[in-house]
Coordinates of N, CA, C and O in Angstrom, one line a residue:
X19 N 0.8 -1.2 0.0 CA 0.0 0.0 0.0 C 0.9 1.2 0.0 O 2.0 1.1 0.6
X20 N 0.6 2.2 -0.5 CA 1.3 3.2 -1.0 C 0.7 4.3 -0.1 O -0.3 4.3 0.5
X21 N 1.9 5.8 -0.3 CA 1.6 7.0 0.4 C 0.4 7.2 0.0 O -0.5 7.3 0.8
X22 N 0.3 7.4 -1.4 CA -0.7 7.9 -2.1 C -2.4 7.0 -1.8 O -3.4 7.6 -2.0
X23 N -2.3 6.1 -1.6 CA -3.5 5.6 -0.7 C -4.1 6.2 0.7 O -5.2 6.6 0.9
X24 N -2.8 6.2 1.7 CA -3.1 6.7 2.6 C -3.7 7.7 2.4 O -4.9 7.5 2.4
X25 N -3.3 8.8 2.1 CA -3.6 10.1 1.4 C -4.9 9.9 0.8 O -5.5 10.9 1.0
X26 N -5.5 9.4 0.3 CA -6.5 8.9 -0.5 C -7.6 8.5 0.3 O -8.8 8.9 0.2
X27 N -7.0 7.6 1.4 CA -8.2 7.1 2.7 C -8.5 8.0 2.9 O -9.6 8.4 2.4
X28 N -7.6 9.0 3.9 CA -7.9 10.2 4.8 C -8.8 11.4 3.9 O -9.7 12.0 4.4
X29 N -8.5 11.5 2.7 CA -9.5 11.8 1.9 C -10.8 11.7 1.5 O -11.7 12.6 1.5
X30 N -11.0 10.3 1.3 CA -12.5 9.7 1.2 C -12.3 8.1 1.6 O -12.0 7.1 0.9
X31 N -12.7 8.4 3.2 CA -12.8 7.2 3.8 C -13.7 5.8 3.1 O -13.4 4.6 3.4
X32 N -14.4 6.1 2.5 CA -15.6 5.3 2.0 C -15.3 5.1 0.8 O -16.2 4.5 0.2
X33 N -14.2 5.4 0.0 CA -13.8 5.0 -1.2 C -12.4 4.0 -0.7 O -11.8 4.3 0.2
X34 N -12.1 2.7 -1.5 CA -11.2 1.8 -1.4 C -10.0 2.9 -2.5 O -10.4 3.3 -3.6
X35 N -8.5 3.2 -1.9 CA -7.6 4.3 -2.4 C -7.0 3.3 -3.0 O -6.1 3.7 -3.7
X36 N -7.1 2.4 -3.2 CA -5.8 1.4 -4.2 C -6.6 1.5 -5.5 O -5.9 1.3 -6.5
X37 N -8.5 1.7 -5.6 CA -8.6 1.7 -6.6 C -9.1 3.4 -6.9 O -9.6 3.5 -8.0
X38 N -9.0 4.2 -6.4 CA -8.9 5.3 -6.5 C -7.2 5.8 -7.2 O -7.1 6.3 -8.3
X39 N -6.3 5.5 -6.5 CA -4.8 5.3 -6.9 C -4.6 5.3 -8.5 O -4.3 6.0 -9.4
X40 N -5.2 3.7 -8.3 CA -5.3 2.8 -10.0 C -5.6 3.6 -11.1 O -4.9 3.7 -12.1
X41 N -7.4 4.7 -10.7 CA -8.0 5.4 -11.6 C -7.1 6.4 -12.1 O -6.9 6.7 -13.2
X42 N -6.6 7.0 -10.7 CA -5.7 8.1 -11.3 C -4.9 7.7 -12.2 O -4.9 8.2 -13.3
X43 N -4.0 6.7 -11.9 CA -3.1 6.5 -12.6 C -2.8 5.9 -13.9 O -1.8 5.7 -14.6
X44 N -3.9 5.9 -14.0 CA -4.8 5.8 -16.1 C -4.5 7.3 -16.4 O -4.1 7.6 -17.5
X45 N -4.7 8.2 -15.4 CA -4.4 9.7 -16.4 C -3.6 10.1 -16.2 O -3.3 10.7 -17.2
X46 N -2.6 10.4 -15.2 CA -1.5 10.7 -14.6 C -0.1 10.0 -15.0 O 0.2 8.9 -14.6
X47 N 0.8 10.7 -15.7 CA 1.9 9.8 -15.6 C 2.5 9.6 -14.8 O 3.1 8.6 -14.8
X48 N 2.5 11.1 -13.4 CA 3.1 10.7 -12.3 C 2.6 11.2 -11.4 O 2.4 12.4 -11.6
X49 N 2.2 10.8 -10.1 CA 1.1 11.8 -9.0 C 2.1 12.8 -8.0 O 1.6 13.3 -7.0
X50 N 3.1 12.8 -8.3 CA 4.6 13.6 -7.6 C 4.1 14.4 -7.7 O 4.5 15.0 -6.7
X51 N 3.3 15.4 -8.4 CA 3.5 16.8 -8.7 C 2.5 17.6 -8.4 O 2.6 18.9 -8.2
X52 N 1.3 16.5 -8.1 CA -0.1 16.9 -8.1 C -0.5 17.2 -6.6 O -0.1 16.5 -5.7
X53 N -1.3 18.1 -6.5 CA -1.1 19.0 -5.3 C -2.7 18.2 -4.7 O -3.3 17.2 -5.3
X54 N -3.1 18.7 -3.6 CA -4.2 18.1 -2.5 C -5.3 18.6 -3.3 O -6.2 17.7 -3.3
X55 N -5.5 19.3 -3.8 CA -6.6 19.7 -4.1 C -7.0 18.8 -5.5 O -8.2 18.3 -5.6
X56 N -6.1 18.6 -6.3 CA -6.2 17.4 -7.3 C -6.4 16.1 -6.5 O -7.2 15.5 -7.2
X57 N -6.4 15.6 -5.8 CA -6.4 14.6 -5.4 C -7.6 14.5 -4.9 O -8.4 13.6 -5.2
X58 N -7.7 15.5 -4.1 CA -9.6 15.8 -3.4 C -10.8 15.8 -4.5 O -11.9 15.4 -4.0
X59 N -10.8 16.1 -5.7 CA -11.0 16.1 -7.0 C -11.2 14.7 -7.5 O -12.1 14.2 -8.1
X60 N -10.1 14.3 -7.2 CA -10.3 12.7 -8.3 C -10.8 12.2 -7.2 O -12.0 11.8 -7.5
X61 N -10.6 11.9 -5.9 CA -11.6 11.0 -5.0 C -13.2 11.2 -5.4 O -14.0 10.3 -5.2
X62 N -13.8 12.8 -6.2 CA -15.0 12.4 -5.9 C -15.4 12.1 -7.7 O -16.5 11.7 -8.2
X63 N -14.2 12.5 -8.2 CA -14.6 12.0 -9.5 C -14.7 10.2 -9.5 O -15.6 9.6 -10.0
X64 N -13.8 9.9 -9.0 CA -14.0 8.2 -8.7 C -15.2 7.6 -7.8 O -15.7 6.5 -7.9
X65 N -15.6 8.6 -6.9 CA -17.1 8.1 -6.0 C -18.0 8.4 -6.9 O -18.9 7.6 -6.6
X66 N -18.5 9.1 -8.1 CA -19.0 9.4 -9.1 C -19.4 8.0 -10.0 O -20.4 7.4 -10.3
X67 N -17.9 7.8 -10.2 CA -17.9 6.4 -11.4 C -18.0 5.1 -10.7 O -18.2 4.2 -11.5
X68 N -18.0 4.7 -9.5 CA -18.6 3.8 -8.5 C -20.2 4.0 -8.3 O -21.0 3.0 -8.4
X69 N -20.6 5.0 -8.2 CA -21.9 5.2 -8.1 C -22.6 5.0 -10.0 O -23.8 5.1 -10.4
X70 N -21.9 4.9 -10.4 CA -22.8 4.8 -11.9 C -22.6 3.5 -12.4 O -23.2 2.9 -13.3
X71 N -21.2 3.1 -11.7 CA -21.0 1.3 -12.2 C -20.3 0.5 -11.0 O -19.1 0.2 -11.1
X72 N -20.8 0.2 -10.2 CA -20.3 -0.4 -9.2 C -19.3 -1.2 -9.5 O -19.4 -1.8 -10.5
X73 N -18.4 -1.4 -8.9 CA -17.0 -2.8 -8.8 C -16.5 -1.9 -9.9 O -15.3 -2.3 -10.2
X74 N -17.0 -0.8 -10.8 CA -15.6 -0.3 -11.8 C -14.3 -0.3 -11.0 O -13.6 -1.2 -11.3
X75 N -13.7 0.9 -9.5 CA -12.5 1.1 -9.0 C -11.8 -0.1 -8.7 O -10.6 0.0 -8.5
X76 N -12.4 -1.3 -8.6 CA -12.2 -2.8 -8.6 C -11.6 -3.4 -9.7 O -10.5 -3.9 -9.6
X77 N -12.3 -3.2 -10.8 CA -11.8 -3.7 -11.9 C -10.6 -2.9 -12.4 O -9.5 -3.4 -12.8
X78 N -10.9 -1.3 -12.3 CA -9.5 -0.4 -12.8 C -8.4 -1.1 -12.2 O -7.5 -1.6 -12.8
X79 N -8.3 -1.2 -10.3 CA -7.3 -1.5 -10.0 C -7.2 -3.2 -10.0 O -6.6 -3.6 -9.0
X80 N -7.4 -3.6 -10.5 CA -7.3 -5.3 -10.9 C -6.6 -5.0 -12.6 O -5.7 -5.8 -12.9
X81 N -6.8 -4.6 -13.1 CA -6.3 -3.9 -14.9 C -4.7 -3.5 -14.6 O -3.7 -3.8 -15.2
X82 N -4.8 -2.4 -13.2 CA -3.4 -1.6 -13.1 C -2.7 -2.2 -12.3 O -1.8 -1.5 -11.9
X83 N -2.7 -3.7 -11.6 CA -2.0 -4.1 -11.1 C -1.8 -3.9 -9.3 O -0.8 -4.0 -8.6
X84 N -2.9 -3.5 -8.9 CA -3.2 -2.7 -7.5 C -4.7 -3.9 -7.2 O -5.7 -3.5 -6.5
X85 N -4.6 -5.2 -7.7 CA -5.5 -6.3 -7.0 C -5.4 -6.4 -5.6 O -6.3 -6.4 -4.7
X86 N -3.9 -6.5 -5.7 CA -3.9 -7.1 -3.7 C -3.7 -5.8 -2.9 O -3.1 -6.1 -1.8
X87 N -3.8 -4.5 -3.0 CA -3.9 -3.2 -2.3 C -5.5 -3.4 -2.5 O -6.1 -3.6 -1.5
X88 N -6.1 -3.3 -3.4 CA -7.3 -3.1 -3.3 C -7.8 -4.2 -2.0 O -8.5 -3.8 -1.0
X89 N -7.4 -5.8 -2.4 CA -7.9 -6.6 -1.5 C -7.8 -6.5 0.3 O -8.5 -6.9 1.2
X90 N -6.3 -5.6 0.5 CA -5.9 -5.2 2.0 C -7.0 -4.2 1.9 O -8.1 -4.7 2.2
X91 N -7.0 -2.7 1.6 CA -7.8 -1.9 2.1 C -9.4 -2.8 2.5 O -9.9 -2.9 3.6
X92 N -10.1 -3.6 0.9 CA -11.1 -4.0 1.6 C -11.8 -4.6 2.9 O -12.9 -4.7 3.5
X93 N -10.2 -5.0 3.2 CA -10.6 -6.7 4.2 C -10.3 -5.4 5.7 O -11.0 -5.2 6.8
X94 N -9.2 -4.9 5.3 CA -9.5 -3.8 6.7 C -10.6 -2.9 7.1 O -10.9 -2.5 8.2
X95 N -11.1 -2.7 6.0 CA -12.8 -1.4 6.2 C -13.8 -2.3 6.7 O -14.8 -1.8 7.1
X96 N -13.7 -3.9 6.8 CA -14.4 -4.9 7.4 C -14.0 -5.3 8.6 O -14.4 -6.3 9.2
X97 N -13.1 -4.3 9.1 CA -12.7 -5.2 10.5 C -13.0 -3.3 11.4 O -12.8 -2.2 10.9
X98 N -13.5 -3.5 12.2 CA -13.9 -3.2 13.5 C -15.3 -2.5 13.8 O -15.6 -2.3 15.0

């Protein structure tokens, strides 16, 4: 799991950030540069595209290589 998840949680707790991460990272060549407010941005652009096709942020990060980050964040938003 990556900075950029964490970052991502603390952002939008109710979005899984590995596939938030993923999404960005279809448009982004590199997220080094991109400031908070971009980031705060794609979280709701990605809660957007979850709400119009469920399991998409699932499948992007299963595509990008972020299956088993996606599968940690899940299994932890189920525990407590």
């Amino acid at each position: 799991m990556s900075a950029y998840q964490t970052l991502l949680h603390q952002l939008a707790p109710d979005l899984n950030p590995a596939g938030v991460e993923a999404s960005m990272r279809t448009q982004y060549f590199s997220l080094n540069e991109l400031d908070i407010a971009t980031f705060a941005a794609e979280t709701k652009i990605a809660a957007h595209c979850e709400r119009l096709c469920p399991g998409i942020l699932r499948h992007i990060a299963a595509h990008m290589g972020f299956a088993d980050d996606f599968a940690k964040w899940e299994a932890m938003s189920h525990v407590a």
